[in-house]
Every structure is written in structure tokens, then in C-alpha cells.
Amino acid sequence: MSLKSAAQWLGGAALLLLCELIGRALVDLLSLPIPGSVVGMVLLLVGLLIYGEVPSGLARVSELLLRFLVLIFLPASVGIYFLRDLSPRDWIVLMTAMVIGTLISLTLTALLLNRLIQRSNGRQQREQGNG
């Protein structure tokens, strides 16, 4: 890994950490009922939409994090084990919330990906028209 590559990687990691810290600070300051990391992700999303592309350092860090995403979710999955004393009605509500939440996440991800692909195609067409 070259020094430039390492600097880009550290810049991407610092950007992720900064968004997370700002999100936590905003949640504490405004007493919002949502996690600070979610607010940080929304801030990062808005920043990326304004910037128009993903910086290379952030892309490298994100690619690495996505590779180990299963390990990040493992503690939450293990936590389900401790919910074994719930009533059947609670399980139905929990499963419904998980299914609806997953469907909303997949839908928003698909819409975002579609928009990014359209934006990228438009940019390539403009570059080909100018070049």
C-alpha cells in the first residue's frame, strides 16, 4: 500500500468517524429518539449526494467494511437468543417489524442505486458529448 493510498484510506475512515460523531452530537443536542449513527449515515448520504461521487478513500474503507458486514451484525443476531421468553404475539410483532424494515431498506437501497446509476450514465454521456 503506497503512502497516498494509505492517506486516502485514513481520510475515508476519518470521514465516516466524523459523520458518526456529528450524528451522535446532533442526537444529544436535539434529544432525537433515533440513534446518532443513523443521523450520521443520513448526513453522509446528503454529503455524498451534494458532492456527486464517492471519494476513493471512502470507497476503499466502505468496501472493506462491507466485506466484514456479517461480523458486524453477529452480536445483534446473537441477541435474538435472549428473546426466547417472548410471547407468540410479541414474536409476530417482532417478525412483522423485521420484514417491513427489511423491505423498506431494500426498496430505498434500490431507489438510491437506480438514481446513482442514472446520474453516472448522464455524466458519462455528457463527457462523451464534450470529448
PDB file of C-alpha atoms in Angstrom, residues 30-77:
ATOM      1  CA  LEU A  30     -31.687  17.883  19.902  1.00  0.00           C
ATOM      2  CA  SER A  31     -32.777  14.899  22.063  1.00  0.00           C
ATOM      3  CA  LEU A  32     -33.809  12.961  18.966  1.00  0.00           C
ATOM      4  CA  PRO A  33     -35.322   9.486  19.503  1.00  0.00           C
ATOM      5  CA  ILE A  34     -33.102   7.838  16.856  1.00  0.00           C
ATOM      6  CA  PRO A  35     -29.531   6.555  17.099  1.00  0.00           C
ATOM      7  CA  GLY A  36     -26.753   9.023  16.354  1.00  0.00           C
ATOM      8  CA  SER A  37     -25.172   6.621  13.889  1.00  0.00           C
ATOM      9  CA  VAL A  38     -28.361   6.727  11.770  1.00  0.00           C
ATOM     10  CA  VAL A  39     -28.255  10.534  11.749  1.00  0.00           C
ATOM     11  CA  GLY A  40     -24.580  10.297  10.816  1.00  0.00           C
ATOM     12  CA  MET A  41     -25.407   7.998   7.889  1.00  0.00           C
ATOM     13  CA  VAL A  42     -28.073  10.434   6.677  1.00  0.00           C
ATOM     14  CA  LEU A  43     -25.547  13.274   6.907  1.00  0.00           C
ATOM     15  CA  LEU A  44     -23.046  11.195   4.943  1.00  0.00           C
ATOM     16  CA  LEU A  45     -25.695  10.398   2.317  1.00  0.00           C
ATOM     17  CA  VAL A  46     -26.615  14.072   1.920  1.00  0.00           C
ATOM     18  CA  GLY A  47     -22.943  14.995   1.682  1.00  0.00           C
ATOM     19  CA  LEU A  48     -22.317  12.374  -0.984  1.00  0.00           C
ATOM     20  CA  LEU A  49     -25.369  13.491  -2.977  1.00  0.00           C
ATOM     21  CA  ILE A  50     -24.131  17.086  -2.870  1.00  0.00           C
ATOM     22  CA  TYR A  51     -20.544  16.068  -3.727  1.00  0.00           C
ATOM     23  CA  GLY A  52     -21.811  13.900  -6.573  1.00  0.00           C
ATOM     24  CA  GLU A  53     -19.477  10.944  -6.184  1.00  0.00           C
ATOM     25  CA  VAL A  54     -17.878   8.731  -3.584  1.00  0.00           C
ATOM     26  CA  PRO A  55     -14.300   9.790  -2.728  1.00  0.00           C
ATOM     27  CA  SER A  56     -11.812   6.997  -3.404  1.00  0.00           C
ATOM     28  CA  GLY A  57     -10.682   6.722   0.224  1.00  0.00           C
ATOM     29  CA  LEU A  58     -14.255   6.402   1.428  1.00  0.00           C
ATOM     30  CA  ALA A  59     -14.929   3.801  -1.272  1.00  0.00           C
ATOM     31  CA  ARG A  60     -11.948   1.736  -0.108  1.00  0.00           C
ATOM     32  CA  VAL A  61     -12.970   1.864   3.559  1.00  0.00           C
ATOM     33  CA  SER A  62     -16.593   1.109   2.700  1.00  0.00           C
ATOM     34  CA  GLU A  63     -15.583  -1.850   0.542  1.00  0.00           C
ATOM     35  CA  LEU A  64     -13.592  -3.284   3.435  1.00  0.00           C
ATOM     36  CA  LEU A  65     -16.442  -2.731   5.903  1.00  0.00           C
ATOM     37  CA  LEU A  66     -18.951  -4.355   3.547  1.00  0.00           C
ATOM     38  CA  ARG A  67     -16.685  -7.379   3.269  1.00  0.00           C
ATOM     39  CA  PHE A  68     -16.915  -7.864   7.050  1.00  0.00           C
ATOM     40  CA  LEU A  69     -20.540  -6.743   7.437  1.00  0.00           C
ATOM     41  CA  VAL A  70     -21.642 -10.172   8.613  1.00  0.00           C
ATOM     42  CA  LEU A  71     -19.253  -9.955  11.556  1.00  0.00           C
ATOM     43  CA  ILE A  72     -20.625  -6.525  12.463  1.00  0.00           C
ATOM     44  CA  PHE A  73     -24.192  -7.874  12.632  1.00  0.00           C
ATOM     45  CA  LEU A  74     -23.232 -11.020  14.533  1.00  0.00           C
ATOM     46  CA  PRO A  75     -23.763  -9.527  18.033  1.00  0.00           C
ATOM     47  CA  ALA A  76     -27.283  -8.391  17.088  1.00  0.00           C
ATOM     48  CA  SER A  77     -28.074 -11.837  15.761  1.00  0.00           C
TER      49      SER A  77
END
